[in-house]
XYZ file of C-alpha atoms in Angstrom:
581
model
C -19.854 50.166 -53.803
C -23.229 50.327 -51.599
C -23.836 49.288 -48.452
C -27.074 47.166 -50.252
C -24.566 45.447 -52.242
C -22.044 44.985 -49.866
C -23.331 44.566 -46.345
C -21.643 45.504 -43.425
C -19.956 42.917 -40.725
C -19.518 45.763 -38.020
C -19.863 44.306 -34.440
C -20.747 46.463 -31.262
C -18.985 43.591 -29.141
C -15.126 43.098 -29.321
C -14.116 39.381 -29.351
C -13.437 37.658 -26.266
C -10.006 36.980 -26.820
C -9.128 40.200 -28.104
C -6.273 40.921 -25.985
C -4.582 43.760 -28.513
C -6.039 46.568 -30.237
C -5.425 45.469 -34.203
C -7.535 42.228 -33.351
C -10.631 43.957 -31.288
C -10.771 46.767 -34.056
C -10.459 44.745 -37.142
C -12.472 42.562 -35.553
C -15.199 44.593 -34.538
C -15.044 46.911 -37.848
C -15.948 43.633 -39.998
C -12.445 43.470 -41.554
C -11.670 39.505 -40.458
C -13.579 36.374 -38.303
C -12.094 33.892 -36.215
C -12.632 30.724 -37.773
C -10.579 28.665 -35.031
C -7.309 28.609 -33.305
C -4.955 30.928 -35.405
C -7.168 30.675 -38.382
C -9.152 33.823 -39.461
C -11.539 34.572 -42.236
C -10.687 37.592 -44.476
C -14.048 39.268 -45.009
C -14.357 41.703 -47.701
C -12.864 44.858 -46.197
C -10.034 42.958 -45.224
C -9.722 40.893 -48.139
C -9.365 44.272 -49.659
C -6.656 45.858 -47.404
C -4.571 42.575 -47.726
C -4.513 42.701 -51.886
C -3.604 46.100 -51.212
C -0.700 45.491 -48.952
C 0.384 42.806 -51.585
C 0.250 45.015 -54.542
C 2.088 47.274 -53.065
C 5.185 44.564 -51.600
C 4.731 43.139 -55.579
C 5.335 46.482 -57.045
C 8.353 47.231 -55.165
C 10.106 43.803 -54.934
C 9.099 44.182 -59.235
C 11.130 47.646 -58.932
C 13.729 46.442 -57.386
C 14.967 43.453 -59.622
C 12.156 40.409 -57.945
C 11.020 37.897 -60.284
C 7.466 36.108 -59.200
C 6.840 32.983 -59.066
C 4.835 30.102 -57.153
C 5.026 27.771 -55.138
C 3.000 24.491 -53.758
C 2.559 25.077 -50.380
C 2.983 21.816 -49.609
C 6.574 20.360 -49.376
C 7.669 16.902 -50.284
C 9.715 15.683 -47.036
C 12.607 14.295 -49.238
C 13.508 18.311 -49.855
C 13.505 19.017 -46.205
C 15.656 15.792 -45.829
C 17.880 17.088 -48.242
C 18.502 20.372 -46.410
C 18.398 18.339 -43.061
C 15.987 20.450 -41.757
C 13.163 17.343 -41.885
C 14.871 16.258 -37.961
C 15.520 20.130 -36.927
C 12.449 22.101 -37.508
C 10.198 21.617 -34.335
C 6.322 20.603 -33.863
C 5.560 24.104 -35.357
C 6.056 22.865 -38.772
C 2.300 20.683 -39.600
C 3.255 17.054 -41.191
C 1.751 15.047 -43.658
C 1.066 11.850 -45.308
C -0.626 11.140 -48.255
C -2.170 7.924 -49.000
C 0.643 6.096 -49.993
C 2.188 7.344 -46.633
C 4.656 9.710 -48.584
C 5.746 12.599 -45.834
C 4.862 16.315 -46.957
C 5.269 19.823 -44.674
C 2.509 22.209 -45.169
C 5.700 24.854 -45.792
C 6.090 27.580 -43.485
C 8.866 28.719 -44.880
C 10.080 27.589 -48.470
C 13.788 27.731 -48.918
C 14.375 24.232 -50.004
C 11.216 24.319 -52.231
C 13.025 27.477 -54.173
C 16.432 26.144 -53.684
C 15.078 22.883 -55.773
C 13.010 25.311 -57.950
C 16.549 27.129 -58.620
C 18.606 24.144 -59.299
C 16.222 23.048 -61.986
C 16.983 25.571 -64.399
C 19.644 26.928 -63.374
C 23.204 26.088 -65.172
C 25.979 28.883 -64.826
C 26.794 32.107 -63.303
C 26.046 34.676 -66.338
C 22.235 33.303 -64.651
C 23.163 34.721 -61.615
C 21.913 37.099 -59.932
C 18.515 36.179 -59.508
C 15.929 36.875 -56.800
C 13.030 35.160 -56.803
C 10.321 35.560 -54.679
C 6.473 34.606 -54.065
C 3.044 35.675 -52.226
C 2.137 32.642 -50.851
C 0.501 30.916 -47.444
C 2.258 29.448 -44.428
C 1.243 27.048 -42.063
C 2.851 27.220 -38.573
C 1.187 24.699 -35.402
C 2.290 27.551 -32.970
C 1.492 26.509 -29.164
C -0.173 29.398 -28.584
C -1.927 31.546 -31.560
C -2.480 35.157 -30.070
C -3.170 38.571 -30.872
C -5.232 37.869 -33.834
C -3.329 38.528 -37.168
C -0.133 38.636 -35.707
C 0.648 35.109 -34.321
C -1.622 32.958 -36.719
C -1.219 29.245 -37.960
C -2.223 30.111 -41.495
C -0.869 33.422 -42.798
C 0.203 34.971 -46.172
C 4.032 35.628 -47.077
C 5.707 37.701 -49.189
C 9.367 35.754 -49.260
C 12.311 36.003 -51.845
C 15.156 33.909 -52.385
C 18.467 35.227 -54.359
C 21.231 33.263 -55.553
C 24.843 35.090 -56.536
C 28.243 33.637 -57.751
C 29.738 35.666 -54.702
C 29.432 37.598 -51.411
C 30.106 40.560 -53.336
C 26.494 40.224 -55.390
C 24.576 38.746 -52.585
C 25.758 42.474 -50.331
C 24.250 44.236 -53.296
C 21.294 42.371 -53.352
C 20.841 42.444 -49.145
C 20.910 45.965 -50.019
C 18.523 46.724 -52.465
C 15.934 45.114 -50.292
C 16.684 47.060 -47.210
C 15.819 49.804 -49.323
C 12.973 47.626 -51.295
C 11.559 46.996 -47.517
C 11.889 50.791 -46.877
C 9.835 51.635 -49.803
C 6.977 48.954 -48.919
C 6.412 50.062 -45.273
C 6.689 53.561 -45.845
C 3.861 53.425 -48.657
C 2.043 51.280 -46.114
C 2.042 54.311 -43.606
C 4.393 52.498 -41.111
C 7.507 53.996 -38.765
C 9.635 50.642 -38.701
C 13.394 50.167 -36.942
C 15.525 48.192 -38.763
C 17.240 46.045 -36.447
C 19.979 42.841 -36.233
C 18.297 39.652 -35.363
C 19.246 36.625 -35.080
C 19.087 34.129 -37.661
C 17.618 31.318 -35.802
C 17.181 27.928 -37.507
C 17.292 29.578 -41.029
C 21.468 29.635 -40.689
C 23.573 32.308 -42.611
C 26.081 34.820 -41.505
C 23.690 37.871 -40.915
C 19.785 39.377 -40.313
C 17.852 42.465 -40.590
C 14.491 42.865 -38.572
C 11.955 45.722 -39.363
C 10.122 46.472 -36.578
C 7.305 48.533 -35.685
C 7.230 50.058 -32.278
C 4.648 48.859 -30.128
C 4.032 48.053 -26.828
C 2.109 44.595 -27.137
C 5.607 43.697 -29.555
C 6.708 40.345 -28.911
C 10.239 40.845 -29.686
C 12.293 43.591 -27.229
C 14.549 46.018 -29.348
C 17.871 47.235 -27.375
C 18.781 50.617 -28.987
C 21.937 52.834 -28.815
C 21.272 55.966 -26.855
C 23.798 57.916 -28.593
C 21.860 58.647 -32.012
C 25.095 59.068 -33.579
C 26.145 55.560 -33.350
C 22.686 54.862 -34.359
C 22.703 50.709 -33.195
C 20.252 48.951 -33.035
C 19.112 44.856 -32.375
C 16.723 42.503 -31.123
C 17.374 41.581 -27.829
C 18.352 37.910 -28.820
C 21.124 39.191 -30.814
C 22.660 41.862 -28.904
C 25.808 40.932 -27.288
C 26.547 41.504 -23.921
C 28.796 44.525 -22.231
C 28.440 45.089 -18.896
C 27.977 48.366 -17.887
C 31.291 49.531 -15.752
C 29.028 51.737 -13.395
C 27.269 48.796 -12.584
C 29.742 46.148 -12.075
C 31.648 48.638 -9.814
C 28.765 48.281 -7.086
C 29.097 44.674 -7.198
C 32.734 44.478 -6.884
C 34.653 42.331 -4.437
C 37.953 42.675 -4.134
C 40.539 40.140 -4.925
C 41.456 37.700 -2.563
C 43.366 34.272 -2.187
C 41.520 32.749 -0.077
C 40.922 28.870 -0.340
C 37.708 27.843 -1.952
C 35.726 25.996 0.450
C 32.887 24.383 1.272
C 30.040 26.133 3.627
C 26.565 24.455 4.380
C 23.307 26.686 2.914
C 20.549 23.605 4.009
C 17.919 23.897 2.613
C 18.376 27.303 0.792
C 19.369 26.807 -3.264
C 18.452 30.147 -5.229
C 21.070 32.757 -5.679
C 18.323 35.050 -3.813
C 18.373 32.758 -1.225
C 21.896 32.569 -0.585
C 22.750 36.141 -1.027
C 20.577 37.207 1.697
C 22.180 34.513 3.994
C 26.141 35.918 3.279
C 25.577 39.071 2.291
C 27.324 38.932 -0.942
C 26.100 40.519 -4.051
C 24.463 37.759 -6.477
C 26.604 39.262 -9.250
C 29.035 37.683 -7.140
C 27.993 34.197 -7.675
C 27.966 31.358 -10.479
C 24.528 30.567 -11.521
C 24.321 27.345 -13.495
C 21.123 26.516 -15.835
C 21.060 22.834 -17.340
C 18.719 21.620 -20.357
C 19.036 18.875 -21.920
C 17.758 17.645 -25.432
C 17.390 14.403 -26.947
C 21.048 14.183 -28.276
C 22.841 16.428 -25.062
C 23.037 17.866 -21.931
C 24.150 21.480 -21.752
C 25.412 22.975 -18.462
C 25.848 27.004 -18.858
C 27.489 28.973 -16.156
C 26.783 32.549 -16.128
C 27.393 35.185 -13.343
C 24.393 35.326 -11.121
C 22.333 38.529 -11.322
C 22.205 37.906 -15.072
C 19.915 35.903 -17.232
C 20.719 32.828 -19.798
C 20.053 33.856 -23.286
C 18.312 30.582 -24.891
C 19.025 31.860 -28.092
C 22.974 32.430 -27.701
C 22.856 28.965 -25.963
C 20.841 27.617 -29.121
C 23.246 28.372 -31.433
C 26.025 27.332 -29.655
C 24.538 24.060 -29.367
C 22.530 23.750 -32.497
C 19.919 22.662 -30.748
C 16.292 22.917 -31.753
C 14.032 20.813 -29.968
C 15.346 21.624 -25.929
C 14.201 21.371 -22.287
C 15.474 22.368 -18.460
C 17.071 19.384 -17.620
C 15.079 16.966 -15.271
C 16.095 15.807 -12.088
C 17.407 12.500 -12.741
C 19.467 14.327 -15.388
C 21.301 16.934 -13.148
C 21.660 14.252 -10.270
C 23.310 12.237 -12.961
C 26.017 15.379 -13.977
C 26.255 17.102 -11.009
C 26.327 14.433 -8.186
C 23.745 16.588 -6.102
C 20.135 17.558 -5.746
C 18.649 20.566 -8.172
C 20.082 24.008 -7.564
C 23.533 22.992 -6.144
C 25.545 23.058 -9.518
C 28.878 24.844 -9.675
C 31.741 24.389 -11.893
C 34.399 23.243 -9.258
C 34.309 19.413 -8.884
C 31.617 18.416 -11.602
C 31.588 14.432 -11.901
C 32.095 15.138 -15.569
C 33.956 16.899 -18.546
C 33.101 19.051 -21.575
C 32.483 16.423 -23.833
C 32.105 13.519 -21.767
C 28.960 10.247 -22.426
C 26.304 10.511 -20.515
C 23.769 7.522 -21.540
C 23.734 8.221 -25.381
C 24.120 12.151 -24.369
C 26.965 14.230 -24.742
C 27.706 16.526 -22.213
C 28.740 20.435 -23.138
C 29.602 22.959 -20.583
C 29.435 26.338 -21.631
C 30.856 28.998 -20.014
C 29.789 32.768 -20.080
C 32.884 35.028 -20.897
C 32.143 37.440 -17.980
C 33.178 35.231 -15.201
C 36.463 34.859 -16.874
C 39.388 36.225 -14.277
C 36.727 36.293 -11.482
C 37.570 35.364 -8.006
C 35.984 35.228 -4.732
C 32.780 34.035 -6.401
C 30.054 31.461 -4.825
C 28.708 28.433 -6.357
C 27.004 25.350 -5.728
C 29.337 22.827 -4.453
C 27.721 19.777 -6.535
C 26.961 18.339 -2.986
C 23.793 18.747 -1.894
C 22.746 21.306 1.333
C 26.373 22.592 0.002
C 27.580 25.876 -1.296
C 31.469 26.653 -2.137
C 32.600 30.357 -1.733
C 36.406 32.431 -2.648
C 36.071 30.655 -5.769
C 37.995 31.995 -8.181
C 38.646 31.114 -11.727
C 41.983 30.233 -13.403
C 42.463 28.295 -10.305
C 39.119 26.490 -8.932
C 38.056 26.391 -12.278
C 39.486 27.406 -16.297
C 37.649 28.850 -19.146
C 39.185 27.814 -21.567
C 36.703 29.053 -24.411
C 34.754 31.877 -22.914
C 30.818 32.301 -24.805
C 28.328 35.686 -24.770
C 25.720 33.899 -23.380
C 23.395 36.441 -21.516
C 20.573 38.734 -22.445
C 21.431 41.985 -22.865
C 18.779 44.853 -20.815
C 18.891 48.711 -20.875
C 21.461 49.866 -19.253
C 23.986 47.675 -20.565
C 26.508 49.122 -22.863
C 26.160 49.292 -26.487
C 27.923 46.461 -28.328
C 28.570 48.823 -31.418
C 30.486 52.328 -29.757
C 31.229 50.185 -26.312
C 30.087 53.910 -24.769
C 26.502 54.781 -24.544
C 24.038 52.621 -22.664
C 21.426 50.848 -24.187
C 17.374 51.740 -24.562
C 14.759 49.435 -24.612
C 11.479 49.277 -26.041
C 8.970 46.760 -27.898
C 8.479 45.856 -31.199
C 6.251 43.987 -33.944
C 8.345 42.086 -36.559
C 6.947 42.628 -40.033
C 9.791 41.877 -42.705
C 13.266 39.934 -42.102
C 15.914 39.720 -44.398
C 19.007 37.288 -44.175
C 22.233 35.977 -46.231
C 21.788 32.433 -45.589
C 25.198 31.708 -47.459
C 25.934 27.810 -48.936
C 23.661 26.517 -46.388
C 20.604 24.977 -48.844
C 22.876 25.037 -52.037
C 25.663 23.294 -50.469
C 23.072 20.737 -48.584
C 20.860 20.227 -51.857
C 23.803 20.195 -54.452
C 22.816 23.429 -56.362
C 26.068 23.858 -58.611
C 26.447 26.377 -61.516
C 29.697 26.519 -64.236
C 31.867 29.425 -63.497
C 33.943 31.058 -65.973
C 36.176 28.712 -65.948
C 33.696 25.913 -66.726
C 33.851 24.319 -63.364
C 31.582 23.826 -60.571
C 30.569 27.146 -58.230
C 27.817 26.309 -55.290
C 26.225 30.059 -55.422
C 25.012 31.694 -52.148
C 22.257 32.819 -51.168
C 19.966 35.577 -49.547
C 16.364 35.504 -47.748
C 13.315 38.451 -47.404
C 10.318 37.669 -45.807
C 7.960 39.977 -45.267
C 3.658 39.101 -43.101
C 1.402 40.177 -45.028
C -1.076 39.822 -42.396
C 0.974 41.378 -39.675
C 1.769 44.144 -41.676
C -2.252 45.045 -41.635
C -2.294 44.219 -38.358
C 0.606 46.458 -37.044
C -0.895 49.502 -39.436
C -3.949 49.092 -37.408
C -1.377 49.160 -33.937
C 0.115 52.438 -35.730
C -3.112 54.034 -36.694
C -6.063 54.027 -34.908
C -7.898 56.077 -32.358
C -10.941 55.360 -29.460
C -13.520 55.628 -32.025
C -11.885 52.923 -34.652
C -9.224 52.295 -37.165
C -7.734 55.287 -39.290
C -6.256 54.097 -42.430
C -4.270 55.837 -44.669
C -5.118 55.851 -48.351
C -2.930 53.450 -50.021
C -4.252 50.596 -47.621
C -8.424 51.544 -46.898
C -11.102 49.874 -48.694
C -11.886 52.944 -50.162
C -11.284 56.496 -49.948
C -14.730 57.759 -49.192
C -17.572 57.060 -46.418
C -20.340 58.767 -48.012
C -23.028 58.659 -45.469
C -26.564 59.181 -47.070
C -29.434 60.668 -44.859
C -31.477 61.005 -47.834
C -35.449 61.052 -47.128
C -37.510 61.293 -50.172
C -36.928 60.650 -53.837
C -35.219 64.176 -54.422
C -32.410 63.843 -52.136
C -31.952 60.021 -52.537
C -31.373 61.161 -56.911
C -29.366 63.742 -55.638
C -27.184 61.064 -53.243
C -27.049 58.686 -56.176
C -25.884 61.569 -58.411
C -22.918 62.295 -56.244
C -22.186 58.495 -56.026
C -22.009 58.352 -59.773
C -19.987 61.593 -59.877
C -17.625 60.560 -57.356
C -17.030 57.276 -58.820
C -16.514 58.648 -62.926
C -13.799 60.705 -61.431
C -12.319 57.464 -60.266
C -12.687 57.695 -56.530
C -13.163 54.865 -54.725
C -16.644 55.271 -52.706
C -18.579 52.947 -49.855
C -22.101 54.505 -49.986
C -24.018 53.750 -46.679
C -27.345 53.740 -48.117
C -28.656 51.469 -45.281
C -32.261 52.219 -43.510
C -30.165 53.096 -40.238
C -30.217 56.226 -37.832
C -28.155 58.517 -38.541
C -25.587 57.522 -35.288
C -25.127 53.910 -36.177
C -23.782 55.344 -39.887
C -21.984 58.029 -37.941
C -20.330 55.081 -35.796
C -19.926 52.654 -38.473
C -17.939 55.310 -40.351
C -15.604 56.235 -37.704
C -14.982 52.046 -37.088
C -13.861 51.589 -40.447
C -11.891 53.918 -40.870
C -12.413 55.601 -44.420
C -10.271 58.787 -44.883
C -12.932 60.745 -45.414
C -16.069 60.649 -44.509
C -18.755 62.694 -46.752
C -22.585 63.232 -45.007
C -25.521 64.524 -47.519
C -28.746 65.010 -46.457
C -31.353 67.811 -46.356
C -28.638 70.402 -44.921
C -26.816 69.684 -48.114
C -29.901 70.596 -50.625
C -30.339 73.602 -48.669
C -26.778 74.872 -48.612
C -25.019 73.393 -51.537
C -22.448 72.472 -49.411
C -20.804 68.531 -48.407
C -20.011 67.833 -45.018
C -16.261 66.490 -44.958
C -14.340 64.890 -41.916
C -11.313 63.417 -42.331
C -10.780 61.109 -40.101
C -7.108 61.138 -39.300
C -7.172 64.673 -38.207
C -10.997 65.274 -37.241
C -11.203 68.110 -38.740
C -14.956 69.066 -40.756
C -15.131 70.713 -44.197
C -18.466 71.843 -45.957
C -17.082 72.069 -49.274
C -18.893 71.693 -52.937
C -18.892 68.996 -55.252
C -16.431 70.314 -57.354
C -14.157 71.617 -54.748
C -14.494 68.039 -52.645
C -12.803 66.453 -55.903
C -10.594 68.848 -56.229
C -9.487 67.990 -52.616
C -9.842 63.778 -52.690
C -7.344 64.142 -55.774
C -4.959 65.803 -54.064
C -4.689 63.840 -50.658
């Protein structure tokens, strides 16, 4: 292709809300355009690069047992009713009406639309397994689109859905896309760390993450430093062991003292009140409230330790949640804000509030604690030689702080943890009977009755996975792509002047091209720098220069851009060397 038949979009200005590297350069190369909030124009280098990335994802899922198919992207309500998701999912998923005021979701994510898909045809288990999956757009109303490619409203998908007779066949299946998902991102050119996530408001008993390391990740990956236990999670999941070295600085020592009462004023944080007694604020009870529109939820965790939304998420199955207001904790606690404590609450686990219910969860770490401090549930008022088992019971204890570095690993209960960041790209889950069960997806067994099957889930940003092979591979001169994702392989840079060496440039071209390499021919009337630039923006593999040096010598000059280093090889010997990388 030629640069006279299709133009350039380079920019020499990155965009001003390019806060991460994948969104200035692709930006700024001419690969995408901002079209508004989370909405981005693929132009045609990018357009290219993203049918890449699919081909590849459609080859492999095709490999590895995937059957395409697809979907509308928008969803009648009535499914989403059926799953009882319609009430769950938050203002991230974009409503509809059409005009006979029938609801519709603009899907982001389509496991009821394939559940209904899968219950149409199929009728008994020798069906079974099948894994079905689509390329397909989402629309998400995020609050806050960022980072160009990677937090979007509109984005492409790859996901499957897979439905077994048994556990057994859903494991194999779970399996063969871990390695399915291996095989896309390593063709892709990307290092990713498989981790355990949380499932979040798609349910079932287990996930995979693949991440990409990164340091503008938006998800923090906790990571075993003993490589032989080899553990790994997202944050969100990892449960939390406290490391012994730690608590043992901390420690008071056990004491039967009386609870009682002791006046703090005005003072309410656990920073606040450590400083005033001295005592270690791992030593206290620090109480967070929210409240949603069907409950209030008091956790108590121990103080120098932060509440895990997530853990407290799914223990609630709450979606749509706030901090509590302070009509609300006056209401459950009896006192102003930042007095709470679980000794003398006005109310139990369980108990009406308005048309609330109240749940008090407790963290299992303060379990068998004594000579803690805690709000008093008066206000001005703190209460210290708490202890629980006598002030207060646990009677179900919850994991429901986030883990750090330096904690120890949930998995060998040895080695500390390591943190660093990470860019999601694919997730897999067994989402079990939830949407079958829900939507009434039945197959005949063997024995001619009934069998709900279960199910598994593999999504996989298309989008973000361009983006985050941009994050991987770039340098301070532009993007370096690796073959299986550029444009094309070859940045041939004419300087021609004169009808000889422009036939002799056009020659090559046409060589280049029969040998079935893929070639961008710069044949613009630039200077020689602004080519030069353009070139190393892009991000070509190689880039090939011809121009009177060339005629005299008989030799190409060759960079390849990953490395840097410059060739002057022949024609024949430059094919010879394209074919083999």
């Amino acid at each position: 292709m030629r640069a006279s038949q299709l133009p350039l979009f380079t920019s020499k200005n990155d965009p001003n809300d390019a806060q991460v590297t994948s969104h200035r350069l692709l930006s700024r190369a001419g690969f995408i355009r901002k079209q508004g909030s989370g909405l981005y124009v693929y132009l045609p280098f990018g357009d290219m690069v993203h049918r890449k990335v699919e081909q590849i994802v459609r080859e492999e899922m095709n490999r590895f047992g995937g059957v395409e198919v697809t979907l509308p992207v928008i969803t009648p309500a009535e499914l989403w009713q059926e799953s009882g998701r319609w009430d769950l999912m938050g203002k991230e998923m974009m409503r509809m009406q059409d005009r006979h005021e029938v609801p519709y979701a603009l899907g982001p994510t389509h496991e009821e639309a394939m559940t209904d898909l899968a219950r149409s045809f199929l009728q008994s288990y020798k069906q079974l397994p099948v894994n079905l999956y689509q390329i397909g757009r989402k629309y998400r109303d995020e609050i806050r689109p960022r980072y160009g490619l990677i937090r979007c409203r509109e984005f492409v998908m790859k996901d499957a859905y897979s439905f077994h007779t048994d556990d057994k066949s859903l494991d194999e299946t779970y399996q063969k896309m871990r390695e399915c998902y291996r095989a896309i991102f390593e063709r892709c050119g990307l290092k990713t760390i498989p981790v355990e996530a949380d499932s979040g408001n798609m349910g079932g008993s287990g996930s995979e993450e693949f991440m990409v390391a990164s340091q503008i990740g938006e998800e923090t990956l906790l990571l075993c430093s003993d490589e032989k236990c080899g553990y790994r999670s997202n944050q969100e999941k990892t449960a939390f062991f406290e490391n012994p070295n730690t608590a043992a600085k901390g420690a008071v020592k056990a004491n039967s003292e009386a609870a009682e009462d002791f006046d703090t004023g005005a003072l309410k944080t656990i920073e606040e009140v450590s400083k005033l007694t001295g005592q270690n604020p791992r030593d206290f009870i620090k109480a967070v409230i929210y409240e949603d529109a069907q409950g209030i939820f008091v956790c108590f965790i121990q103080g120098d330790r932060e509440l895990s939304e997530v853990k407290m998420k799914n223990l609630t199955g709450s979606t749509e949640y706030w901090l509590a207001t302070e009509e609300t904790i006056k209401t459950v606690t009896g006192a102003e804000p930042g007095y709470a404590g679980p000794v003398g609450l006005k109310h139990k686990d369980g108990d009406k509030i308005g048309k609330k219910t109240l749940r008090i969860l407790f963290d299992k770490h303060l379990q068998g604690r004594t000579g803690l401090i805690t709000g008093a549930n008066k206000t001005n008022f703190h209460k210290k030689h708490v202890a629980e088992g006598r002030d207060f019971t646990i009677s179900a204890g919850h994991d429901l702080i986030v883990a750090h570095a330096g904690d120890i690993c949930p998995q060998c209960r040895k080695a500390e943890l390591t943190e660093t960041r990470g860019i999601e790209v694919g997730h897999i889950f067994k989402l079990g009977k939830k949407y079958t069960q829900a939507m009434n997806l039945t197959v005949l067994d063997p024995n001619g009755k009934p069998l709900v099957p279960t199910m598994g889930c593999y999504g996989i940003g298309i989008g973000r996975t361009v983006a985050t092979a941009v994050e991987q591979n770039h340098d301070e001169r532009g993007i370096i792509w690796n073959k299986a994702l550029s444009p094309f392989t070859v940045y041939l840079v004419s300087l021609a002047k004169g009808d000889t060496e422009t036939a002799f440039v056009d020659k090559l071209y046409k060589t280049l091209t029969g040998a079935g390499i893929s070639v961008y021919l710069d044949d613009r009337d630039e200077r020689a720098g602004v080519k030069f630039n353009d070139a190393e923006l892009v991000g070509f593999p190689f880039i090939v220069t011809v121009g009177k040096k060339t005629m005299e010598s008989g030799k190409l000059e060759v960079k390849l851009r990953r490395s840097g280093e410059k060739l002057e090889l022949d024609e024949a010997e430059l094919i010879g060397r394209l074919k083999a990388d």
